[in-house]
mmCIF file of C-alpha atoms in Angstrom:
data_model
loop_
_atom_site.group_PDB
_atom_site.id
_atom_site.type_symbol
_atom_site.label_atom_id
_atom_site.label_comp_id
_atom_site.label_asym_id
_atom_site.label_seq_id
_atom_site.Cartn_x
_atom_site.Cartn_y
_atom_site.Cartn_z
ATOM 1 C CA ALA O 9 12.558 49.791 -134.219
ATOM 2 C CA TYR O 10 9.375 48.462 -135.838
ATOM 3 C CA LEU O 11 6.360 46.807 -134.251
ATOM 4 C CA ALA O 12 4.816 43.884 -136.143
ATOM 5 C CA ILE O 13 1.688 41.891 -135.281
ATOM 6 C CA ALA O 14 1.161 38.301 -136.401
ATOM 7 C CA ARG O 15 -1.323 35.587 -135.555
ATOM 8 C CA LEU O 16 0.077 32.181 -134.616
ATOM 9 C CA ARG O 17 -1.189 29.201 -136.545
ATOM 10 C CA PRO O 18 -3.010 26.490 -134.537
ATOM 11 C CA GLY O 19 -0.563 24.549 -132.391
ATOM 12 C CA ALA O 20 2.248 27.092 -132.651
ATOM 13 C CA THR O 21 3.773 28.642 -129.510
ATOM 14 C CA VAL O 22 5.361 31.978 -128.750
ATOM 15 C CA THR O 23 8.630 30.209 -127.852
ATOM 16 C CA ALA O 24 8.793 28.493 -131.240
ATOM 17 C CA ALA O 25 8.019 31.740 -133.062
ATOM 18 C CA SER O 26 10.724 33.555 -131.099
ATOM 19 C CA GLY O 27 13.301 30.929 -132.049
ATOM 20 C CA GLU O 28 12.341 31.109 -135.726
ATOM 21 C CA PHE O 29 12.578 34.900 -135.730
ATOM 22 C CA ALA O 30 16.020 34.738 -134.086
ATOM 23 C CA VAL O 31 17.263 32.460 -136.885
ATOM 24 C CA ARG O 32 15.883 34.770 -139.561
ATOM 25 C CA MET O 33 17.410 37.846 -137.905
ATOM 26 C CA LYS O 34 20.789 36.145 -137.723
ATOM 27 C CA ALA O 35 20.572 35.312 -141.408
ATOM 28 C CA MET O 36 19.725 38.931 -142.237
ATOM 29 C CA ALA O 37 22.649 40.176 -140.143
ATOM 30 C CA THR O 38 25.116 38.034 -142.095
ATOM 31 C CA LYS O 39 23.941 39.689 -145.320
ATOM 32 C CA THR O 40 24.693 43.143 -143.919
ATOM 33 C CA ALA O 41 28.158 44.659 -143.980
ATOM 34 C CA ALA O 42 30.252 42.954 -141.327
ATOM 35 C CA GLY O 43 30.850 45.054 -138.260
ATOM 36 C CA SER O 44 28.512 47.856 -139.292
ATOM 37 C CA ALA O 45 26.136 49.469 -136.843
ATOM 38 C CA GLN O 46 23.199 48.024 -138.730
ATOM 39 C CA SER O 47 24.374 44.401 -138.405
ATOM 40 C CA ASP O 48 25.117 44.800 -134.706
ATOM 41 C CA ASP O 49 21.665 46.197 -134.053
ATOM 42 C CA LEU O 50 19.514 43.609 -135.819
ATOM 43 C CA GLY O 51 17.367 41.602 -133.442
ATOM 44 C CA SER O 52 13.822 40.739 -132.499
ATOM 45 C CA GLN O 53 11.701 40.312 -129.414
ATOM 46 C CA VAL O 54 8.624 38.113 -129.706
ATOM 47 C CA GLU O 55 5.972 38.046 -126.997
ATOM 48 C CA ALA O 56 2.251 37.516 -126.642
ATOM 49 C CA PHE O 57 0.073 40.527 -127.402
ATOM 50 C CA ALA O 58 -1.469 40.564 -123.916
ATOM 51 C CA ALA O 59 1.987 40.463 -122.316
ATOM 52 C CA SER O 60 3.171 43.298 -124.557
ATOM 53 C CA GLU O 61 0.169 45.451 -123.689
ATOM 54 C CA THR O 62 0.626 45.018 -119.925
ATOM 55 C CA ARG O 63 4.443 44.874 -119.743
ATOM 56 C CA LEU O 64 4.842 48.227 -117.997
ATOM 57 C CA PHE O 65 2.110 47.537 -115.426
ATOM 58 C CA ARG O 66 2.233 43.764 -114.956
ATOM 59 C CA ASN O 67 4.257 43.696 -111.723
ATOM 60 C CA GLN O 68 2.210 46.536 -110.252
ATOM 61 C CA LEU O 69 -1.015 44.703 -111.055
ATOM 62 C CA TYR O 70 0.263 41.494 -109.461
ATOM 63 C CA GLY O 71 1.259 43.434 -106.343
ATOM 64 C CA LEU O 72 -2.135 45.130 -106.211
ATOM 65 C CA MET O 73 -3.877 41.781 -106.581
ATOM 66 C CA GLY O 74 -1.828 40.307 -103.726
ATOM 67 C CA ALA O 75 -2.533 43.276 -101.477
ATOM 68 C CA THR O 76 -6.244 43.004 -102.258
ATOM 69 C CA ALA O 77 -6.244 39.307 -101.381
ATOM 70 C CA VAL O 78 -4.565 40.020 -98.045
ATOM 71 C CA LEU O 79 -7.071 42.804 -97.373
ATOM 72 C CA VAL O 80 -9.997 40.464 -98.105
ATOM 73 C CA LEU O 81 -8.476 37.851 -95.782
ATOM 74 C CA ALA O 82 -8.054 40.425 -93.016
ATOM 75 C CA GLY O 83 -11.663 41.523 -93.465
ATOM 76 C CA CYS O 84 -12.891 37.927 -93.231
ATOM 77 C CA MET O 85 -10.875 37.436 -90.048
ATOM 78 C CA ASN O 86 -12.350 40.586 -88.542
ATOM 79 C CA LEU O 87 -15.852 39.388 -89.424
ATOM 80 C CA ALA O 88 -15.133 35.955 -87.932
ATOM 81 C CA VAL O 89 -13.915 37.481 -84.652
ATOM 82 C CA MET O 90 -17.129 39.509 -84.259
ATOM 83 C CA LEU O 91 -19.356 36.544 -85.124
ATOM 84 C CA ILE O 92 -17.500 34.243 -82.711
ATOM 85 C CA ALA O 93 -17.904 36.798 -79.916
ATOM 86 C CA ARG O 94 -21.593 37.096 -80.729
ATOM 87 C CA GLY O 95 -21.984 33.318 -80.929
ATOM 88 C CA ALA O 96 -20.343 32.805 -77.549
ATOM 89 C CA SER O 97 -23.029 34.979 -75.969
ATOM 90 C CA ARG O 98 -25.725 32.840 -77.636
ATOM 91 C CA GLU O 99 -24.506 29.456 -76.397
ATOM 92 C CA HIS O 100 -26.668 29.648 -73.284
ATOM 93 C CA ALA O 101 -29.814 30.223 -75.402
ATOM 94 C CA ILE O 102 -28.838 27.346 -77.683
ATOM 95 C CA ALA O 103 -28.303 25.093 -74.644
ATOM 96 C CA VAL O 104 -31.765 26.004 -73.325
ATOM 97 C CA ARG O 105 -33.352 25.060 -76.646
ATOM 98 C CA LYS O 106 -31.353 21.834 -76.716
ATOM 99 C CA ALA O 107 -32.543 20.965 -73.170
ATOM 100 C CA MET O 108 -36.122 21.527 -74.330
ATOM 101 C CA GLY O 109 -35.651 18.963 -77.113
ATOM 102 C CA ALA O 110 -34.569 21.099 -80.054
ATOM 103 C CA SER O 111 -32.175 19.399 -82.459
ATOM 104 C CA SER O 112 -28.839 20.777 -83.641
ATOM 105 C CA ILE O 113 -30.283 21.284 -87.126
ATOM 106 C CA HIS O 114 -33.045 23.435 -85.662
ATOM 107 C CA ALA O 115 -30.462 25.509 -83.744
ATOM 108 C CA ALA O 116 -28.339 25.894 -86.893
ATOM 109 C CA ARG O 117 -31.347 27.095 -88.871
ATOM 110 C CA LEU O 118 -32.129 29.606 -86.150
ATOM 111 C CA VAL O 119 -28.592 31.026 -86.057
ATOM 112 C CA LEU O 120 -28.166 31.111 -89.834
ATOM 113 C CA GLY O 121 -31.563 32.712 -90.262
ATOM 114 C CA GLU O 122 -30.374 35.586 -88.072
ATOM 115 C CA VAL O 123 -26.951 36.264 -89.621
ATOM 116 C CA MET O 124 -27.062 35.095 -93.254
ATOM 117 C CA PRO O 125 -29.506 37.836 -94.402
ATOM 118 C CA LEU O 126 -27.168 40.390 -92.814
ATOM 119 C CA GLY O 127 -24.220 38.787 -94.624
ATOM 120 C CA VAL O 128 -26.001 38.915 -97.977
ATOM 121 C CA MET O 129 -27.026 42.543 -97.428
ATOM 122 C CA GLY O 130 -23.489 43.490 -96.391
ATOM 123 C CA GLY O 131 -21.965 41.739 -99.413
ATOM 124 C CA ALA O 132 -24.442 43.355 -101.801
ATOM 125 C CA GLY O 133 -23.750 46.740 -100.232
ATOM 126 C CA GLY O 134 -20.011 46.233 -100.702
ATOM 127 C CA ILE O 135 -20.523 45.425 -104.392
ATOM 128 C CA VAL O 136 -22.607 48.585 -104.857
ATOM 129 C CA VAL O 137 -19.902 50.688 -103.162
ATOM 130 C CA CYS O 138 -17.252 49.052 -105.351
ATOM 131 C CA TRP O 139 -19.240 49.830 -108.510
ATOM 132 C CA TRP O 140 -19.640 53.460 -107.437
ATOM 133 C CA MET O 141 -15.933 53.829 -106.600
ATOM 134 C CA LEU O 142 -14.935 52.400 -109.984
ATOM 135 C CA ARG O 143 -16.996 55.069 -111.727
ATOM 136 C CA ALA O 144 -15.438 57.762 -109.527
ATOM 137 C CA VAL O 145 -11.803 56.602 -109.876
ATOM 138 C CA ARG O 146 -11.742 55.642 -113.571
ATOM 139 C CA PRO O 147 -11.414 59.271 -114.831
ATOM 140 C CA LEU O 148 -8.362 59.698 -112.573
ATOM 141 C CA LEU O 149 -6.379 56.828 -114.152
ATOM 142 C CA PRO O 150 -3.287 57.725 -116.223
ATOM 143 C CA PRO O 151 -4.050 57.948 -119.949
ATOM 144 C CA GLY O 152 -1.335 55.426 -120.865
ATOM 145 C CA LEU O 153 -2.772 52.613 -118.761
ATOM 146 C CA PRO O 154 -3.498 49.717 -121.149
ATOM 147 C CA ARG O 155 -7.207 48.924 -121.590
ATOM 148 C CA SER O 156 -8.243 51.411 -118.928
ATOM 149 C CA GLU O 157 -11.562 51.862 -120.714
ATOM 150 C CA GLN O 158 -12.280 48.158 -120.119
ATOM 151 C CA ILE O 159 -11.816 48.328 -116.352
ATOM 152 C CA ALA O 160 -15.151 47.358 -114.809
ATOM 153 C CA LEU O 161 -16.671 45.344 -111.985
ATOM 154 C CA ASP O 162 -15.856 41.727 -112.844
ATOM 155 C CA LEU O 163 -18.662 39.368 -111.850
ATOM 156 C CA ALA O 164 -16.239 36.521 -111.127
ATOM 157 C CA VAL O 165 -14.147 38.671 -108.764
ATOM 158 C CA ALA O 166 -17.265 40.040 -107.094
ATOM 159 C CA GLY O 167 -18.573 36.485 -106.712
ATOM 160 C CA VAL O 168 -15.334 35.311 -105.081
ATOM 161 C CA ALA O 169 -15.339 38.228 -102.626
ATOM 162 C CA LEU O 170 -19.032 37.718 -101.816
ATOM 163 C CA GLY O 171 -18.508 33.969 -101.474
ATOM 164 C CA ALA O 172 -15.572 34.463 -99.109
ATOM 165 C CA GLY O 173 -17.655 36.740 -96.914
ATOM 166 C CA LEU O 174 -20.685 34.444 -96.851
ATOM 167 C CA LEU O 175 -18.490 31.399 -96.169
ATOM 168 C CA THR O 176 -16.954 33.219 -93.218
ATOM 169 C CA VAL O 177 -20.414 34.103 -91.906
ATOM 170 C CA PHE O 178 -21.592 30.529 -92.361
ATOM 171 C CA LEU O 179 -18.657 28.841 -90.593
ATOM 172 C CA ALA O 180 -18.290 31.374 -87.772
ATOM 173 C CA SER O 181 -22.020 31.340 -87.054
ATOM 174 C CA LEU O 182 -22.177 27.541 -86.836
ATOM 175 C CA LEU O 183 -19.273 27.368 -84.389
ATOM 176 C CA PRO O 184 -21.444 27.851 -81.234
ATOM 177 C CA VAL O 185 -23.965 25.289 -82.556
ATOM 178 C CA VAL O 186 -21.200 22.717 -83.086
ATOM 179 C CA HIS O 187 -19.748 23.456 -79.662
ATOM 180 C CA ALA O 188 -23.165 23.129 -78.025
ATOM 181 C CA ALA O 189 -23.737 19.784 -79.728
ATOM 182 C CA ARG O 190 -20.513 18.466 -78.199
ATOM 183 C CA THR O 191 -21.265 19.827 -74.733
ATOM 184 C CA GLU O 192 -23.710 18.452 -72.163
ATOM 185 C CA ALA O 193 -26.740 20.694 -71.795
ATOM 186 C CA SER O 194 -26.367 20.781 -67.982
ATOM 187 C CA GLY O 195 -22.783 22.018 -68.232
ATOM 188 C CA ALA O 196 -23.709 24.710 -70.730
ATOM 189 C CA LEU O 197 -26.622 25.851 -68.561
ATOM 190 C CA ARG O 198 -24.404 26.085 -65.474
ATOM 191 C CA SER O 199 -21.834 28.176 -67.369
ATOM 192 C CA GLY O 200 -24.504 30.723 -68.140
ATOM 193 C CA SER O 201 -23.429 33.308 -70.671
ATOM 194 C CA ARG O 202 -19.735 33.067 -69.865
ATOM 195 C CA THR O 203 -17.362 32.703 -72.775
ATOM 196 C CA VAL O 204 -16.068 29.207 -73.366
ATOM 197 C CA ALA O 205 -12.287 28.880 -73.213
ATOM 198 C CA GLY O 206 -12.046 27.180 -76.602
ATOM 199 C CA HIS O 207 -13.791 30.093 -78.268
ATOM 200 C CA GLY O 208 -11.455 32.518 -76.516
ATOM 201 C CA ARG O 209 -8.362 30.768 -77.854
ATOM 202 C CA LEU O 210 -9.747 30.717 -81.389
ATOM 203 C CA ARG O 211 -10.784 34.343 -81.202
ATOM 204 C CA ASP O 212 -7.390 35.372 -79.839
ATOM 205 C CA GLY O 213 -5.661 33.483 -82.644
ATOM 206 C CA LEU O 214 -7.747 35.253 -85.246
ATOM 207 C CA VAL O 215 -7.027 38.628 -83.648
ATOM 208 C CA VAL O 216 -3.285 37.949 -83.676
ATOM 209 C CA SER O 217 -3.437 36.854 -87.333
ATOM 210 C CA GLN O 218 -5.437 39.932 -88.228
ATOM 211 C CA ILE O 219 -2.890 42.205 -86.539
ATOM 212 C CA ALA O 220 -0.067 40.417 -88.372
ATOM 213 C CA LEU O 221 -1.787 40.950 -91.723
ATOM 214 C CA ALA O 222 -2.412 44.603 -90.877
ATOM 215 C CA ILE O 223 1.285 45.047 -90.079
ATOM 216 C CA LEU O 224 2.174 43.353 -93.383
ATOM 217 C CA LEU O 225 -0.141 45.662 -95.344
ATOM 218 C CA THR O 226 1.181 48.719 -93.516
ATOM 219 C CA TRP O 227 4.768 47.699 -94.263
ATOM 220 C CA ALA O 228 3.975 47.057 -97.935
ATOM 221 C CA GLY O 229 2.107 50.352 -98.185
ATOM 222 C CA SER O 230 5.035 52.230 -96.667
ATOM 223 C CA LEU O 231 7.368 50.651 -99.233
ATOM 224 C CA VAL O 232 5.057 51.721 -102.069
ATOM 225 C CA ALA O 233 4.836 55.250 -100.662
ATOM 226 C CA ARG O 234 8.620 55.409 -100.320
ATOM 227 C CA SER O 235 9.052 54.172 -103.895
ATOM 228 C CA LEU O 236 6.672 56.851 -105.158
ATOM 229 C CA VAL O 237 8.609 59.520 -103.270
ATOM 230 C CA GLU O 238 11.905 58.296 -104.722
ATOM 231 C CA ILE O 239 10.472 58.135 -108.256
ATOM 232 C CA ASN O 240 9.174 61.696 -107.954
ATOM 233 C CA ARG O 241 12.713 62.773 -107.098
ATOM 234 C CA VAL O 242 14.090 61.314 -110.336
ATOM 235 C CA ASP O 243 14.827 63.968 -112.953
ATOM 236 C CA PRO O 244 13.305 62.913 -116.313
ATOM 237 C CA GLY O 245 15.584 65.332 -118.127
ATOM 238 C CA PHE O 246 12.820 67.710 -119.248
ATOM 239 C CA GLN O 247 10.170 69.955 -117.710
ATOM 240 C CA PRO O 248 6.701 68.396 -118.237
ATOM 241 C CA GLY O 249 4.744 71.221 -116.621
ATOM 242 C CA GLY O 250 2.662 73.195 -119.110
ATOM 243 C CA VAL O 251 3.675 71.000 -122.067
ATOM 244 C CA LEU O 252 0.942 69.825 -124.463
ATOM 245 C CA THR O 253 1.522 67.121 -127.074
ATOM 246 C CA LEU O 254 -0.254 65.914 -130.188
ATOM 247 C CA THR O 255 0.487 63.352 -132.868
ATOM 248 C CA VAL O 256 0.843 64.536 -136.464
ATOM 249 C CA ARG O 257 1.423 62.313 -139.495
ATOM 250 C CA ILE O 258 2.620 63.770 -142.793
ATOM 251 C CA LEU O 259 1.551 61.598 -145.710
ATOM 252 C CA ARG O 260 4.262 60.632 -148.167
ATOM 253 C CA ALA O 261 1.606 60.364 -150.850
ATOM 254 C CA LYS O 262 1.237 64.153 -150.725
ATOM 255 C CA TYR O 263 4.756 65.146 -149.674
ATOM 256 C CA GLY O 264 6.972 62.807 -151.638
ATOM 257 C CA THR O 265 10.497 64.090 -150.942
ATOM 258 C CA ASP O 266 12.374 64.614 -147.688
ATOM 259 C CA ALA O 267 12.666 68.324 -148.468
ATOM 260 C CA GLN O 268 8.883 68.631 -148.791
ATOM 261 C CA VAL O 269 8.315 66.779 -145.520
ATOM 262 C CA ALA O 270 10.853 68.974 -143.682
ATOM 263 C CA ALA O 271 9.263 72.125 -145.129
ATOM 264 C CA GLN O 272 5.822 70.984 -143.983
ATOM 265 C CA TRP O 273 7.125 70.376 -140.457
ATOM 266 C CA GLU O 274 8.533 73.904 -140.458
ATOM 267 C CA ARG O 275 5.209 75.385 -141.615
ATOM 268 C CA LEU O 276 3.292 73.446 -138.968
ATOM 269 C CA CYS O 277 5.566 74.624 -136.161
ATOM 270 C CA GLU O 278 5.342 78.228 -137.359
ATOM 271 C CA ALA O 279 1.540 78.040 -137.473
ATOM 272 C CA VAL O 280 1.268 76.588 -133.963
ATOM 273 C CA ALA O 281 3.761 79.147 -132.601
ATOM 274 C CA LYS O 282 1.395 81.964 -133.658
ATOM 275 C CA ILE O 283 -1.383 80.655 -131.394
ATOM 276 C CA GLN O 284 -1.921 82.913 -128.385
ATOM 277 C CA GLY O 285 -0.371 81.514 -125.220
ATOM 278 C CA VAL O 286 2.154 79.283 -126.979
ATOM 279 C CA ALA O 287 5.715 80.024 -125.857
ATOM 280 C CA SER O 288 7.670 77.589 -128.054
ATOM 281 C CA VAL O 289 6.925 74.724 -130.437
ATOM 282 C CA GLY O 290 8.986 71.692 -131.351
ATOM 283 C CA ALA O 291 8.581 68.348 -133.081
ATOM 284 C CA VAL O 292 10.293 64.991 -132.533
ATOM 285 C CA ASN O 293 9.899 61.539 -134.016
ATOM 286 C CA ARG O 294 9.584 59.784 -130.623
ATOM 287 C CA LEU O 295 8.336 61.513 -127.472
ATOM 288 C CA PRO O 296 9.644 60.429 -124.046
ATOM 289 C CA PHE O 297 7.368 57.969 -122.207
ATOM 290 C CA SER O 298 5.228 57.494 -125.332
ATOM 291 C CA GLY O 299 5.833 53.744 -125.436
ATOM 292 C CA LEU O 300 7.460 54.100 -128.869
ATOM 293 C CA ALA O 301 11.171 53.763 -129.499
ATOM 294 C CA GLN O 302 13.695 54.125 -132.295
ATOM 295 C CA HIS O 303 17.218 53.166 -131.348
ATOM 296 C CA GLY O 304 20.274 51.509 -132.815
ATOM 297 C CA GLY O 305 24.037 51.352 -132.863
ATOM 298 C CA VAL O 306 25.899 54.620 -133.404
ATOM 299 C CA GLU O 307 29.617 54.886 -134.208
ATOM 300 C CA PHE O 308 31.638 57.691 -132.619
ATOM 301 C CA ASP O 309 35.090 58.931 -133.551
ATOM 302 C CA GLY O 310 37.650 56.974 -131.562
ATOM 303 C CA ALA O 311 35.035 54.949 -129.640
ATOM 304 C CA GLY O 312 35.591 51.546 -131.284
ATOM 305 C CA ARG O 313 32.439 49.448 -131.533
ATOM 306 C CA PRO O 314 29.037 51.112 -132.045
ATOM 307 C CA ARG O 315 27.156 52.191 -128.947
ATOM 308 C CA PRO O 316 23.376 51.826 -128.496
ATOM 309 C CA ALA O 317 21.528 55.138 -128.597
ATOM 310 C CA ASP O 318 18.061 56.556 -129.112
ATOM 311 C CA LEU O 319 17.783 58.135 -132.576
ATOM 312 C CA ARG O 320 15.892 61.430 -132.654
ATOM 313 C CA SER O 321 15.062 63.891 -135.419
ATOM 314 C CA VAL O 322 13.885 67.237 -134.039
ATOM 315 C CA THR O 323 12.999 70.752 -135.076
ATOM 316 C CA PRO O 324 15.194 73.609 -133.765
ATOM 317 C CA ASP O 325 12.871 74.706 -130.913
ATOM 318 C CA TYR O 326 12.201 71.192 -129.571
ATOM 319 C CA PHE O 327 14.663 71.587 -126.698
ATOM 320 C CA ALA O 328 13.161 74.924 -125.625
ATOM 321 C CA ALA O 329 9.624 73.520 -125.776
ATOM 322 C CA MET O 330 10.543 70.480 -123.668
ATOM 323 C CA GLY O 331 12.773 72.366 -121.261
ATOM 324 C CA ILE O 332 15.836 70.222 -122.064
ATOM 325 C CA PRO O 333 18.961 72.121 -120.958
ATOM 326 C CA VAL O 334 21.842 72.915 -123.284
ATOM 327 C CA VAL O 335 25.035 71.672 -121.612
ATOM 328 C CA LEU O 336 27.625 72.692 -124.187
ATOM 329 C CA GLY O 337 27.692 74.411 -127.552
ATOM 330 C CA ARG O 338 24.509 75.201 -129.469
ATOM 331 C CA VAL O 339 21.310 73.542 -130.602
ATOM 332 C CA PHE O 340 19.907 73.495 -134.125
ATOM 333 C CA ASP O 341 18.818 76.702 -135.838
ATOM 334 C CA ALA O 342 17.436 77.917 -139.155
ATOM 335 C CA THR O 343 20.865 77.645 -140.847
ATOM 336 C CA ASP O 344 20.873 73.840 -140.478
ATOM 337 C CA ARG O 345 19.172 73.146 -143.781
ATOM 338 C CA GLY O 346 19.144 70.121 -146.026
ATOM 339 C CA ASP O 347 21.930 71.522 -148.213
ATOM 340 C CA SER O 348 24.167 72.686 -145.325
ATOM 341 C CA PRO O 349 26.891 70.644 -143.571
ATOM 342 C CA ARG O 350 25.474 67.755 -141.552
ATOM 343 C CA VAL O 351 25.324 68.530 -137.831
ATOM 344 C CA GLY O 352 24.100 66.664 -134.784
ATOM 345 C CA LEU O 353 23.771 66.749 -131.007
ATOM 346 C CA ILE O 354 24.477 64.168 -128.345
ATOM 347 C CA ASP O 355 23.245 64.056 -124.775
ATOM 348 C CA SER O 356 25.312 64.339 -121.630
ATOM 349 C CA LYS O 357 25.136 60.583 -120.986
ATOM 350 C CA LEU O 358 26.829 59.701 -124.289
ATOM 351 C CA ALA O 359 29.261 62.588 -123.963
ATOM 352 C CA ARG O 360 30.379 61.267 -120.581
ATOM 353 C CA GLU O 361 30.544 57.613 -121.668
ATOM 354 C CA VAL O 362 32.295 58.187 -125.000
ATOM 355 C CA TYR O 363 34.499 61.235 -124.471
ATOM 356 C CA GLY O 364 34.825 61.471 -120.701
ATOM 357 C CA GLY O 365 35.653 65.058 -119.802
ATOM 358 C CA ALA O 366 36.827 66.016 -123.304
ATOM 359 C CA ASP O 367 34.949 68.470 -125.515
ATOM 360 C CA PRO O 368 33.048 66.409 -128.140
ATOM 361 C CA ARG O 369 32.361 69.346 -130.462
ATOM 362 C CA GLY O 370 33.859 68.852 -133.880
ATOM 363 C CA LYS O 371 33.818 65.046 -133.554
ATOM 364 C CA GLN O 372 31.547 62.912 -135.721
ATOM 365 C CA PHE O 373 29.014 60.170 -135.120
ATOM 366 C CA CYS O 374 27.598 57.908 -137.832
ATOM 367 C CA ARG O 375 24.600 55.668 -138.211
ATOM 368 C CA ALA O 376 24.573 52.952 -140.873
ATOM 369 C CA ALA O 377 21.373 53.170 -142.880
ATOM 370 C CA ALA O 378 19.489 50.099 -144.048
ATOM 371 C CA ALA O 379 19.996 51.259 -147.637
ATOM 372 C CA GLY O 380 22.230 53.978 -149.016
ATOM 373 C CA PRO O 381 25.177 55.853 -147.514
ATOM 374 C CA ARG O 382 26.013 56.141 -143.831
ATOM 375 C CA GLU O 383 24.331 58.972 -141.937
ATOM 376 C CA CYS O 384 27.145 61.008 -140.375
ATOM 377 C CA ALA O 385 26.992 64.309 -138.525
ATOM 378 C CA THR O 386 29.426 66.660 -136.817
ATOM 379 C CA ILE O 387 28.690 67.271 -133.143
ATOM 380 C CA VAL O 388 27.917 70.948 -132.496
ATOM 381 C CA GLY O 389 26.555 70.693 -128.960
ATOM 382 C CA VAL O 390 25.600 68.622 -125.956
ATOM 383 C CA VAL O 391 22.125 68.652 -124.367
ATOM 384 C CA GLY O 392 20.769 67.142 -121.178
ATOM 385 C CA HIS O 393 20.006 63.438 -120.961
ATOM 386 C CA VAL O 394 16.334 62.412 -121.149
ATOM 387 C CA ARG O 395 14.861 59.228 -119.696
ATOM 388 C CA HIS O 396 12.806 57.905 -122.573
ATOM 389 C CA GLU O 397 11.264 54.590 -121.479
ATOM 390 C CA SER O 398 10.491 55.132 -117.783
ATOM 391 C CA LEU O 399 11.752 56.781 -114.622
ATOM 392 C CA GLU O 400 12.947 53.404 -113.325
ATOM 393 C CA SER O 401 15.165 52.489 -116.288
ATOM 394 C CA ASP O 402 17.801 54.491 -118.114
ATOM 395 C CA PRO O 403 19.395 52.206 -120.728
ATOM 396 C CA ARG O 404 20.545 54.501 -123.541
ATOM 397 C CA GLY O 405 21.679 58.005 -124.411
ATOM 398 C CA GLN O 406 20.321 60.047 -127.308
ATOM 399 C CA VAL O 407 21.666 61.465 -130.560
ATOM 400 C CA TYR O 408 19.806 64.171 -132.448
ATOM 401 C CA TRP O 409 19.607 65.264 -136.069
ATOM 402 C CA PRO O 410 17.744 68.305 -137.414
ATOM 403 C CA VAL O 411 14.561 67.346 -139.242
ATOM 404 C CA ALA O 412 15.766 69.237 -142.304
ATOM 405 C CA GLN O 413 18.745 66.875 -142.602
ATOM 406 C CA ARG O 414 17.204 63.604 -141.434
ATOM 407 C CA VAL O 415 13.468 63.274 -141.926
ATOM 408 C CA PRO O 416 11.980 60.960 -139.250
ATOM 409 C CA GLU O 417 10.329 57.742 -140.262
ATOM 410 C CA SER O 418 6.577 57.515 -139.650
#
């Protein structure tokens, strides 16, 4: 699989580009040998760059945004309940001022002058706490999170949150002034500081709504926690503990032939293996969960049509370094050279799907190359299945070649 980047011309859409690519891919497939693995595997997926960068985290981000909105709403309701309770105790004082000739505008200025500075200070304090928490949490984010270095306090989001809080303060604080304006001063004075029934019903409604939102957040949080527990129980197929990875590119300009590239991989692994504390060293063309993929149709003896599989070229000690178990037979060793008989491995998923309970050793699988002869190998062993894309999805099995016999593409 190859990743290509193109810029759309003015007026063009992603949908139109996807349709044009599909036509071109179909035309290319007709030029390939009919029924071959290569023709069955040709295809394209066109999407916007932003969508591609956030594909793995898009749903999680939408869920987090929804939960944040509900949390902000619950906070505004809680603030409104406290301000309504405070305002109910001030209705008597407002009625006294009204009886002495004060206007409703004067009473509103008085109330807002008391609570709005507190609202502004509280909102500003919340923004400062948010800024501090972002700086504290950012180093803990997973390294594969797209654009994690660009995560910062967005002024628009902060403005919306601050505006929602100040609007709540403004409306809840004016409620006793509005109620006093609609009530006769004598009646308000006789009621003293007792809570007005209308305020009680509104406050009770807000409390009930707040409790309902809290229950919703608790339920959603429990589902997320349960999902995390279930994901942690999923076996990725390898042992990640204590494994370090690095990306190495061998330039074809310096190592022109496949034999030279394979020899350089062998020298690199031997050099790293001599470092103190290193138990085993391996190399592979595509690491699990790296976001990179190389897959295609593979033909198996007696299996009919090609089956989709991840295509991996590895060094002999890759399985030991990753902690991938050997299910049957052997893995690659130093005798699997470029001039020796072609051998390969399949994982337990393909072995089960293709051969059922039969022993696959001695059978062959083949991969049609874009140019040149078919790449065929005799199965000498079966290894454990590895989830390559994510813990949630498990679409394909894997086939393996030794690097000495199939040099990986850069």
